[in-house]
Amino acid sequence: MTDEGIVNEVLQQNVGKNVLVKLKWRKSIRGVLKGFDKQMNLLLRDAIEFDEIAKQDDTAISQGDSKNKNVVQTAIGDILLRGDNVVIISLL
């Protein structure tokens, strides 16, 4: 089976389950996976965005210092994420 086939199979098995999607630009979105396509565009329901913001400057985030950053949560609802922005998909 090809890598693309394995990815499609894993995603298909997890439709309807909670996922955490890490995106470019230090953002993450948690929600229920409702669907996807071959370009890895993802449809999420009841999505919540998590944005890491440094308390004083960006050095805290770039160095991985969790003490000097805040995480801002924003309820989004339903969202379609474009696949080229997706870095990691994790099951919750």
CSV table of N, CA and C in Angstrom, one decimal:
chain,number,residue,atom,x,y,z
A,1,MET,N,0.8,-1.2,0.0
A,1,MET,CA,0.0,0.0,0.0
A,1,MET,C,0.9,1.2,0.0
A,2,THR,N,0.5,2.2,-0.7
A,2,THR,CA,1.3,3.5,-0.8
A,2,THR,C,1.1,4.3,0.4
A,3,ASP,N,2.0,5.3,0.6
A,3,ASP,CA,1.9,6.2,1.8
A,3,ASP,C,0.6,6.9,1.7
A,4,GLU,N,0.2,7.4,0.6
A,4,GLU,CA,-1.1,8.1,0.4
A,4,GLU,C,-2.3,7.2,0.8
A,5,GLY,N,-2.2,5.9,0.5
A,5,GLY,CA,-3.3,5.0,0.8
A,5,GLY,C,-3.3,4.8,2.3
A,6,ILE,N,-2.2,4.7,3.0
A,6,ILE,CA,-2.2,4.5,4.4
A,6,ILE,C,-2.7,5.7,5.2
A,7,VAL,N,-2.4,6.9,4.7
A,7,VAL,CA,-2.9,8.1,5.3
A,7,VAL,C,-4.4,8.2,5.1
A,8,ASN,N,-4.9,7.9,3.9
A,8,ASN,CA,-6.3,7.9,3.7
A,8,ASN,C,-7.1,6.9,4.6
A,9,GLU,N,-6.5,5.8,4.8
A,9,GLU,CA,-7.1,4.7,5.6
A,9,GLU,C,-7.2,5.2,7.1
A,10,VAL,N,-6.1,5.7,7.6
A,10,VAL,CA,-6.0,6.2,9.0
A,10,VAL,C,-7.0,7.3,9.2
A,11,LEU,N,-7.1,8.3,8.3
A,11,LEU,CA,-8.0,9.4,8.4
A,11,LEU,C,-9.4,8.8,8.3
A,12,GLN,N,-9.7,7.9,7.4
A,12,GLN,CA,-11.1,7.4,7.2
A,12,GLN,C,-11.5,6.7,8.5
A,13,GLN,N,-10.6,6.0,9.2
A,13,GLN,CA,-11.0,5.3,10.4
A,13,GLN,C,-11.3,6.2,11.6
A,14,ASN,N,-10.8,7.5,11.4
A,14,ASN,CA,-10.9,8.4,12.5
A,14,ASN,C,-11.9,9.5,12.3
A,15,VAL,N,-12.7,9.4,11.2
A,15,VAL,CA,-13.8,10.4,10.9
A,15,VAL,C,-14.8,10.3,12.1
A,16,GLY,N,-15.2,11.4,12.6
A,16,GLY,CA,-16.1,11.4,13.8
A,16,GLY,C,-15.4,11.5,15.1
A,17,LYS,N,-14.1,11.4,15.1
A,17,LYS,CA,-13.3,11.5,16.4
A,17,LYS,C,-12.6,12.8,16.5
A,18,ASN,N,-12.2,13.1,17.8
A,18,ASN,CA,-11.5,14.4,18.1
A,18,ASN,C,-10.1,14.3,17.6
A,19,VAL,N,-9.6,15.4,17.0
A,19,VAL,CA,-8.3,15.5,16.5
A,19,VAL,C,-7.7,16.9,16.9
A,20,LEU,N,-6.4,16.9,17.0
A,20,LEU,CA,-5.7,18.1,17.1
A,20,LEU,C,-4.8,18.3,15.9
A,21,VAL,N,-5.0,19.4,15.2
A,21,VAL,CA,-4.3,19.7,14.0
A,21,VAL,C,-3.3,20.9,14.2
A,22,LYS,N,-2.0,20.6,14.1
A,22,LYS,CA,-1.0,21.7,14.2
A,22,LYS,C,-0.8,22.3,12.8
A,23,LEU,N,-0.9,23.6,12.8
A,23,LEU,CA,-0.7,24.4,11.6
A,23,LEU,C,0.5,25.2,11.6
A,24,LYS,N,0.9,25.7,10.4
A,24,LYS,CA,2.0,26.7,10.3
A,24,LYS,C,1.6,27.9,11.2
A,25,TRP,N,2.6,28.7,11.5
A,25,TRP,CA,2.4,29.9,12.3
A,25,TRP,C,2.0,29.7,13.7
A,26,ARG,N,2.5,28.7,14.4
A,26,ARG,CA,2.2,28.4,15.8
A,26,ARG,C,0.8,28.3,16.2
A,27,LYS,N,-0.1,27.9,15.3
A,27,LYS,CA,-1.5,27.7,15.6
A,27,LYS,C,-1.8,26.2,15.6
A,28,SER,N,-2.8,25.9,16.4
A,28,SER,CA,-3.4,24.5,16.5
A,28,SER,C,-4.9,24.7,16.5
A,29,ILE,N,-5.5,23.7,16.0
A,29,ILE,CA,-7.0,23.6,16.0
A,29,ILE,C,-7.4,22.2,16.4
A,30,ARG,N,-8.3,22.2,17.4
A,30,ARG,CA,-8.9,21.0,17.9
A,30,ARG,C,-10.4,20.9,17.5
A,31,GLY,N,-10.8,19.8,17.1
A,31,GLY,CA,-12.2,19.6,16.7
A,31,GLY,C,-12.5,18.2,16.3
A,32,VAL,N,-13.7,17.9,15.8
A,32,VAL,CA,-14.2,16.6,15.4
A,32,VAL,C,-13.9,16.5,13.9
A,33,LEU,N,-13.2,15.5,13.4
A,33,LEU,CA,-12.9,15.3,12.0
A,33,LEU,C,-14.2,14.8,11.3
A,34,LYS,N,-14.7,15.6,10.4
A,34,LYS,CA,-15.9,15.3,9.7
A,34,LYS,C,-15.6,14.8,8.3
A,35,GLY,N,-14.5,15.2,7.7
A,35,GLY,CA,-14.1,14.7,6.4
A,35,GLY,C,-12.8,15.2,5.9
A,36,PHE,N,-12.3,14.7,4.8
A,36,PHE,CA,-11.0,15.1,4.2
A,36,PHE,C,-11.0,14.7,2.7
A,37,ASP,N,-10.0,15.2,2.0
A,37,ASP,CA,-9.8,14.9,0.6
A,37,ASP,C,-8.4,14.5,0.3
A,38,LYS,N,-8.1,14.2,-0.9
A,38,LYS,CA,-6.7,13.8,-1.2
A,38,LYS,C,-5.6,14.9,-1.1
A,39,GLN,N,-6.0,16.1,-1.0
A,39,GLN,CA,-5.1,17.2,-0.8
A,39,GLN,C,-4.9,17.5,0.7
A,40,MET,N,-5.5,16.7,1.6
A,40,MET,CA,-5.4,16.8,3.0
A,40,MET,C,-6.2,18.0,3.5
A,41,ASN,N,-7.1,18.5,2.7
A,41,ASN,CA,-8.0,19.5,3.3
A,41,ASN,C,-8.9,18.8,4.3
A,42,LEU,N,-9.1,19.4,5.4
A,42,LEU,CA,-9.8,18.8,6.5
A,42,LEU,C,-11.0,19.6,6.9
A,43,LEU,N,-12.1,18.9,7.1
A,43,LEU,CA,-13.4,19.6,7.6
A,43,LEU,C,-13.5,19.2,9.1
A,44,LEU,N,-13.5,20.2,10.0
A,44,LEU,CA,-13.7,20.0,11.4
A,44,LEU,C,-14.9,20.6,11.9
A,45,ARG,N,-15.6,19.9,12.9
A,45,ARG,CA,-16.8,20.5,13.5
A,45,ARG,C,-16.4,20.9,14.9
A,46,ASP,N,-17.1,21.9,15.5
A,46,ASP,CA,-16.9,22.4,16.9
A,46,ASP,C,-15.4,22.7,17.1
A,47,ALA,N,-14.8,23.4,16.2
A,47,ALA,CA,-13.3,23.6,16.2
A,47,ALA,C,-13.0,24.8,17.2
A,48,ILE,N,-11.9,24.6,17.9
A,48,ILE,CA,-11.3,25.6,18.8
A,48,ILE,C,-9.9,25.9,18.3
A,49,GLU,N,-9.5,27.1,18.1
A,49,GLU,CA,-8.2,27.5,17.7
A,49,GLU,C,-7.3,27.8,18.9
A,50,PHE,N,-6.1,27.4,18.9
A,50,PHE,CA,-5.1,27.7,20.0
A,50,PHE,C,-4.0,28.4,19.3
A,51,ASP,N,-3.7,29.6,19.8
A,51,ASP,CA,-2.6,30.4,19.3
A,51,ASP,C,-1.6,30.7,20.4
A,52,GLU,N,-0.4,30.3,20.2
A,52,GLU,CA,0.7,30.6,21.2
A,52,GLU,C,1.2,32.0,20.9
A,53,ILE,N,1.2,32.8,22.0
A,53,ILE,CA,1.6,34.2,21.9
A,53,ILE,C,2.6,34.4,23.0
A,54,ALA,N,3.8,34.9,22.6
A,54,ALA,CA,4.8,35.2,23.6
A,54,ALA,C,4.4,36.4,24.5
A,55,LYS,N,4.7,36.3,25.8
A,55,LYS,CA,4.3,37.4,26.7
A,55,LYS,C,5.1,38.7,26.4
A,56,GLN,N,6.4,38.6,26.1
A,56,GLN,CA,7.1,39.8,25.9
A,56,GLN,C,7.7,39.9,24.4
A,57,ASP,N,8.2,38.8,23.9
A,57,ASP,CA,8.7,38.8,22.6
A,57,ASP,C,8.7,37.4,22.0
A,58,ASP,N,9.1,37.2,20.8
A,58,ASP,CA,9.0,35.9,20.1
A,58,ASP,C,10.1,34.9,20.5
A,59,THR,N,11.1,35.4,21.3
A,59,THR,CA,12.2,34.5,21.6
A,59,THR,C,11.7,33.4,22.5
A,60,ALA,N,10.7,33.6,23.3
A,60,ALA,CA,10.2,32.6,24.2
A,60,ALA,C,9.6,31.4,23.4
A,61,ILE,N,8.9,31.7,22.3
A,61,ILE,CA,8.3,30.6,21.5
A,61,ILE,C,9.4,29.9,20.7
A,62,SER,N,10.3,30.7,20.1
A,62,SER,CA,11.3,30.1,19.3
A,62,SER,C,12.3,29.2,20.1
A,63,GLN,N,12.4,29.5,21.4
A,63,GLN,CA,13.3,28.7,22.2
A,63,GLN,C,12.5,27.6,23.0
A,64,GLY,N,11.2,27.6,22.8
A,64,GLY,CA,10.4,26.6,23.4
A,64,GLY,C,10.2,26.8,24.9
A,65,ASP,N,10.3,28.0,25.4
A,65,ASP,CA,10.1,28.4,26.8
A,65,ASP,C,8.6,28.6,27.1
A,66,SER,N,8.0,27.5,27.7
A,66,SER,CA,6.6,27.6,27.9
A,66,SER,C,6.2,28.5,29.0
A,67,LYS,N,7.1,28.9,29.9
A,67,LYS,CA,6.8,29.9,31.0
A,67,LYS,C,6.5,31.3,30.5
A,68,ASN,N,7.0,31.6,29.3
A,68,ASN,CA,6.9,33.0,28.8
A,68,ASN,C,5.9,33.1,27.6
A,69,LYS,N,5.0,32.2,27.6
A,69,LYS,CA,4.0,32.3,26.5
A,69,LYS,C,2.6,32.1,27.0
A,70,ASN,N,1.6,32.7,26.3
A,70,ASN,CA,0.2,32.5,26.6
A,70,ASN,C,-0.4,31.8,25.4
A,71,VAL,N,-1.4,31.0,25.7
A,71,VAL,CA,-2.2,30.3,24.7
A,71,VAL,C,-3.6,31.0,24.7
A,72,VAL,N,-3.9,31.6,23.5
A,72,VAL,CA,-5.2,32.2,23.4
A,72,VAL,C,-6.1,31.2,22.7
A,73,GLN,N,-7.3,30.9,23.3
A,73,GLN,CA,-8.3,30.0,22.7
A,73,GLN,C,-9.4,30.8,22.0
A,74,THR,N,-9.8,30.4,20.8
A,74,THR,CA,-10.9,31.0,20.1
A,74,THR,C,-11.9,29.9,19.6
A,75,ALA,N,-13.1,30.0,20.0
A,75,ALA,CA,-14.1,29.0,19.4
A,75,ALA,C,-14.4,29.4,18.0
A,76,ILE,N,-14.3,28.5,17.1
A,76,ILE,CA,-14.5,28.8,15.7
A,76,ILE,C,-15.8,28.1,15.2
A,77,GLY,N,-16.2,26.9,15.6
A,77,GLY,CA,-17.3,26.2,15.1
A,77,GLY,C,-16.8,25.3,13.9
A,78,ASP,N,-17.5,25.3,12.8
A,78,ASP,CA,-17.1,24.4,11.7
A,78,ASP,C,-16.1,25.2,10.8
A,79,ILE,N,-15.1,24.4,10.4
A,79,ILE,CA,-14.0,25.0,9.6
A,79,ILE,C,-13.5,24.0,8.6
A,80,LEU,N,-13.1,24.6,7.5
A,80,LEU,CA,-12.3,23.8,6.4
A,80,LEU,C,-10.9,24.3,6.4
A,81,LEU,N,-10.0,23.4,6.8
A,81,LEU,CA,-8.6,23.7,6.8
A,81,LEU,C,-7.9,23.3,5.5
A,82,ARG,N,-7.2,24.2,4.9
A,82,ARG,CA,-6.5,23.9,3.6
A,82,ARG,C,-5.3,23.0,3.9
A,83,GLY,N,-5.2,21.9,3.2
A,83,GLY,CA,-4.1,20.9,3.5
A,83,GLY,C,-2.7,21.4,3.5
A,84,ASP,N,-2.4,22.4,2.7
A,84,ASP,CA,-1.0,22.9,2.7
A,84,ASP,C,-0.6,23.6,3.9
A,85,ASN,N,-1.5,23.9,4.8
A,85,ASN,CA,-1.2,24.6,6.1
A,85,ASN,C,-1.1,23.6,7.2
A,86,VAL,N,-1.4,22.3,7.0
A,86,VAL,CA,-1.4,21.3,8.0
A,86,VAL,C,0.0,20.8,8.2
A,87,VAL,N,0.5,20.7,9.4
A,87,VAL,CA,1.8,20.2,9.7
A,87,VAL,C,1.7,18.8,10.3
A,88,ILE,N,0.8,18.7,11.4
A,88,ILE,CA,0.6,17.4,12.1
A,88,ILE,C,-0.9,17.2,12.4
A,89,ILE,N,-1.3,16.0,12.3
A,89,ILE,CA,-2.7,15.6,12.7
A,89,ILE,C,-2.5,14.6,13.8
A,90,SER,N,-3.1,14.9,15.0
A,90,SER,CA,-3.0,14.0,16.2
A,90,SER,C,-4.4,13.6,16.7
A,91,LEU,N,-4.5,12.3,17.0
A,91,LEU,CA,-5.8,11.9,17.6
A,91,LEU,C,-5.8,12.2,19.1
A,92,LEU,N,-7.0,12.6,19.6
A,92,LEU,CA,-7.1,12.9,21.0
A,92,LEU,C,-7.9,11.8,21.7
